Coordinates of C-alpha atoms and ligand atoms in Angstrom, one line a residue:
M1 CA 2.4 6.9 19.3
N2 CA 2.6 8.5 15.9
K3 CA 3.9 6.3 13.1
I4 CA 3.9 8.8 10.2
V5 CA 4.1 12.6 10.6
L6 CA 4.0 15.1 7.7
K7 CA 5.1 18.6 8.6
N8 CA 4.3 21.3 6.1
V9 CA 5.0 19.1 3.1
S10 CA 4.8 20.5 -0.4
K11 CA 5.6 19.0 -3.8
S12 CA 5.2 20.7 -7.2
Y13 CA 5.7 19.4 -10.8
Q14 CA 6.8 22.3 -12.9
N15 CA 4.0 24.8 -12.3
I16 CA 1.5 22.3 -10.8
V17 CA 1.3 22.3 -7.0
A18 CA 0.4 18.6 -6.3
V19 CA 0.8 18.7 -2.5
N20 CA 0.4 22.1 -0.8
H21 CA 1.7 22.5 2.8
V22 CA 0.2 19.3 4.2
N23 CA 0.3 18.6 7.9
L24 CA -0.8 15.1 9.0
S25 CA -0.2 12.6 11.8
I26 CA -1.1 8.9 11.5
K27 CA -0.9 6.8 14.7
A28 CA 0.6 3.4 14.8
N29 CA -2.0 0.7 13.8
E30 CA -4.4 3.3 12.6
F31 CA -6.3 2.7 9.3
V32 CA -6.6 6.0 7.6
V33 CA -8.5 6.5 4.3
L34 CA -7.3 9.4 2.1
T35 CA -9.9 10.6 -0.4
G36 CA -10.7 13.4 -2.7
P37 CA -11.2 14.1 -6.4
S38 CA -8.9 12.9 -9.1
G39 CA -5.8 15.1 -9.4
C40 CA -6.0 16.4 -5.8
G41 CA -2.6 15.0 -4.8
K42 CA -3.4 11.6 -3.2
T43 CA -0.9 9.5 -5.2
T44 CA 1.8 12.2 -4.8
L45 CA 1.3 12.2 -1.0
L46 CA 1.7 8.4 -0.9
R47 CA 4.7 8.5 -3.2
L48 CA 6.3 11.1 -0.9
I49 CA 5.8 8.9 2.1
A50 CA 7.1 5.8 0.2
G51 CA 10.2 7.8 -0.8
L52 CA 9.4 7.5 -4.5
E53 CA 9.3 11.3 -4.8
E54 CA 11.4 13.9 -3.2
L55 CA 9.6 16.7 -1.3
D56 CA 10.3 20.4 -2.1
E57 CA 9.5 21.6 1.3
G58 CA 8.7 20.3 4.8
E59 CA 9.6 17.1 6.6
I60 CA 8.3 13.5 6.9
L61 CA 8.9 11.5 10.0
I62 CA 8.6 7.8 10.2
D63 CA 8.8 6.4 13.8
N64 CA 9.9 9.9 14.9
Q65 CA 12.9 9.8 12.6
S66 CA 13.4 12.0 9.6
A67 CA 12.7 10.0 6.5
A68 CA 15.0 12.3 4.4
R69 CA 17.9 9.9 4.5
L70 CA 15.9 6.7 4.3
K71 CA 15.8 5.1 0.9
P72 CA 12.5 3.5 -0.1
H73 CA 13.5 0.0 0.9
Q74 CA 14.7 1.3 4.3
R75 CA 11.3 2.6 5.3
N76 CA 9.8 -0.8 6.1
L77 CA 6.7 -0.1 4.1
S78 CA 4.9 -1.8 1.2
M79 CA 2.7 -0.3 -1.5
V80 CA -0.2 -1.8 -3.4
F81 CA -1.1 -0.1 -6.7
Q82 CA -4.2 0.1 -8.8
D83 CA -2.7 -2.2 -11.4
S84 CA -0.5 -4.8 -9.8
T85 CA 2.9 -5.6 -11.2
L86 CA 3.4 -9.4 -11.0
Y87 CA 6.2 -11.2 -12.8
P88 CA 4.5 -13.0 -15.7
H89 CA 7.0 -15.9 -15.8
L90 CA 6.8 -16.7 -12.1
T91 CA 4.1 -18.8 -10.4
V92 CA 1.9 -17.1 -7.8
F93 CA 4.0 -18.9 -5.1
N94 CA 7.2 -17.5 -6.6
N95 CA 5.8 -14.1 -7.0
I96 CA 5.0 -14.0 -3.3
A97 CA 8.2 -15.6 -2.2
L98 CA 10.4 -13.4 -4.4
S99 CA 11.4 -10.7 -1.8
L100 CA 12.2 -13.4 0.8
K101 CA 14.3 -15.3 -1.7
L102 CA 16.3 -12.1 -2.5
E103 CA 16.9 -11.8 1.3
R104 CA 18.2 -15.4 1.1
L105 CA 15.8 -16.6 3.8
N106 CA 15.8 -20.3 4.6
K107 CA 13.7 -22.4 2.2
I108 CA 11.4 -23.9 4.8
L109 CA 10.8 -20.5 6.4
I110 CA 9.9 -19.1 3.0
E111 CA 7.5 -21.9 2.4
Q112 CA 5.8 -21.5 5.8
R113 CA 5.4 -17.7 5.4
V114 CA 4.1 -17.9 1.8
R115 CA 1.5 -20.5 2.9
K116 CA 0.4 -18.5 5.9
I117 CA -0.1 -15.3 3.8
A118 CA -1.7 -17.3 0.9
A119 CA -4.2 -18.8 3.4
L120 CA -5.1 -15.3 4.7
L121 CA -5.8 -14.2 1.1
G122 CA -7.5 -17.4 -0.1
L123 CA -4.8 -18.1 -2.5
N124 CA -3.8 -21.7 -1.5
D125 CA -5.3 -23.3 -4.6
L126 CA -3.7 -20.8 -7.0
L127 CA -0.1 -21.0 -5.9
K128 CA 1.0 -23.0 -9.0
R129 CA -0.7 -20.7 -11.5
K130 CA 1.0 -18.0 -13.6
P131 CA -0.5 -14.5 -13.4
N132 CA -2.0 -14.7 -16.9
A133 CA -4.2 -17.5 -15.6
L134 CA -5.7 -15.3 -12.9
S135 CA -8.7 -12.9 -12.8
G136 CA -8.1 -9.2 -12.0
G137 CA -9.3 -9.8 -8.5
Q138 CA -7.0 -12.8 -8.0
R139 CA -4.0 -10.8 -9.3
Q140 CA -4.8 -8.0 -6.9
R141 CA -4.9 -10.6 -4.0
V142 CA -1.5 -11.8 -5.0
A143 CA -0.2 -8.2 -5.1
I144 CA -1.5 -7.7 -1.6
A145 CA 0.2 -11.0 -0.5
C146 CA 3.5 -9.7 -2.0
A147 CA 3.1 -6.5 0.0
L148 CA 2.4 -8.4 3.3
I149 CA 5.1 -11.1 3.0
K150 CA 7.8 -8.6 3.9
K151 CA 6.1 -7.9 7.3
P152 CA 6.1 -4.1 6.7
S153 CA 5.1 -1.8 9.5
I154 CA 3.2 0.5 7.0
I155 CA 1.0 -0.5 4.1
L156 CA 0.1 2.0 1.5
F157 CA -2.9 1.3 -0.9
D158 CA -3.3 3.4 -3.9
E159 CA -6.8 2.8 -5.4
P160 CA -6.3 -1.0 -5.2
V161 CA -9.8 -1.9 -6.4
S162 CA -10.4 0.9 -9.0
S163 CA -9.7 -1.3 -12.0
L164 CA -11.9 -4.2 -10.9
D165 CA -15.5 -5.0 -11.6
I166 CA -18.0 -4.7 -8.7
P167 CA -18.0 -8.3 -7.5
A168 CA -14.2 -8.4 -7.4
R169 CA -14.1 -5.0 -5.7
K170 CA -16.4 -6.3 -2.9
E171 CA -14.3 -9.4 -2.6
I172 CA -11.0 -7.4 -2.2
L173 CA -12.5 -4.9 0.3
K174 CA -13.8 -7.8 2.4
I175 CA -10.3 -9.3 2.4
I176 CA -8.7 -6.0 3.3
E177 CA -11.2 -5.8 6.2
H178 CA -10.1 -9.2 7.3
I179 CA -6.4 -8.3 7.0
K180 CA -7.0 -5.2 9.1
K181 CA -8.2 -7.4 11.9
E182 CA -5.4 -10.0 11.6
I183 CA -2.4 -7.8 10.9
K184 CA -1.8 -4.9 13.2
V185 CA 0.2 -2.3 11.1
T186 CA -0.4 1.2 10.0
Y187 CA -2.6 1.5 6.9
L188 CA -3.0 4.5 4.5
Y189 CA -5.6 3.7 1.9
V190 CA -6.2 6.0 -1.0
T191 CA -9.4 6.1 -3.0
H192 CA -11.5 8.7 -4.9
D193 CA -14.6 6.9 -3.8
V194 CA -15.4 7.6 -0.1
S195 CA -18.2 5.1 0.1
E196 CA -15.9 2.3 -0.9
A197 CA -13.7 2.6 2.2
K198 CA -16.0 3.9 4.9
T199 CA -16.3 0.6 6.5
L200 CA -12.6 0.2 6.6
A201 CA -11.6 3.5 8.0
D202 CA -10.7 4.5 11.6
R203 CA -10.5 8.0 10.1
V204 CA -11.3 9.6 6.7
I205 CA -9.1 12.5 5.4
Y206 CA -10.4 14.6 2.6
M207 CA -8.0 16.4 0.2
E208 CA -8.7 19.0 -2.4
N209 CA -6.2 20.9 -4.6
G210 CA -3.2 19.5 -2.8
K211 CA -4.6 20.5 0.7
I212 CA -6.2 18.5 3.5
I213 CA -9.6 19.9 4.1
Ligands
ADP301 P1 -4.5 12.0 -7.4 O1 -3.8 10.7 -7.1 O2 -5.3 12.5 -6.3 O3 -5.4 11.7 -8.6 P2 -1.9 13.0 -8.2 O4 -1.1 13.0 -7.0 O5 -1.7 11.9 -9.1 O6 -3.5 13.1 -7.8 O7 -1.7 14.3 -9.0 C1 -1.7 15.6 -8.4 C2 -1.4 16.7 -9.5 O8 -0.1 16.5 -9.8 C3 -2.3 16.5 -10.8 O9 -2.5 17.8 -11.3 C4 -1.3 15.8 -11.7 O10 -1.6 16.0 -13.0 C5 0.0 16.3 -11.2 N1 1.1 15.3 -11.4 C6 1.2 14.1 -10.8 N2 2.4 13.4 -11.1 C7 3.0 14.2 -12.0 C8 4.2 14.2 -12.8 N3 5.0 13.0 -12.6 N4 4.5 15.1 -13.6 C9 3.7 16.2 -13.8 N5 2.5 16.4 -13.1 C10 2.2 15.4 -12.2
MG302 MG1 -3.9 8.8 -7.8

């Protein structure tokens, strides 16, 4: 089954064509790596799928339904960015738990779910810390935990290790490889560095000048 389908999707900013008539189908539970040089339209493509940008032309289907009327929070997807946005005044536990608290989930259930995700990401010893007491790699692990806790059916990664030093990069990539095995959802992973994601990918898609090559 196709999870995400892009039909003839285009997006321009003033006179810059960021995404140019893109057709793409991603299967349920597939791990797709989208790569290509800086400025080729990768982030724009992710933001269109996430509903953070409106398309000029074409159509996006999620679970065979037009995404046009779905607001970002109705798309059942999570996004992990290059520079994670954690709340500085909240502990790691409360950062991860926040979206569940906003849904007014039962306290015991929240505790169980946070501990399960924290274990998956090796964060159990860091739950009481505030973000400013974490390394870049640890912060990015928390950001991934925040994305997973909502149990999305699609996870979008936008260059999640690009700001990290090499050891932290390796550590996060290993964790994502582990997550891929444990959590069966649809993954779209953006990077400008193909070698980085080769081991993760079921399929690599190469973009140039807004088009899929
Ligand atoms: P990538 O993620 O592959 O580096 P982007 O999708 O960020 O590429 O950008 C594609 C093109 O669109 C680039 O030329 C970029 O400068 C332009 N662009 C992206 N976002 C905006 C914006 N908000 N306003 C104007 N131009 C933009
Ligand atoms: Mg980008």
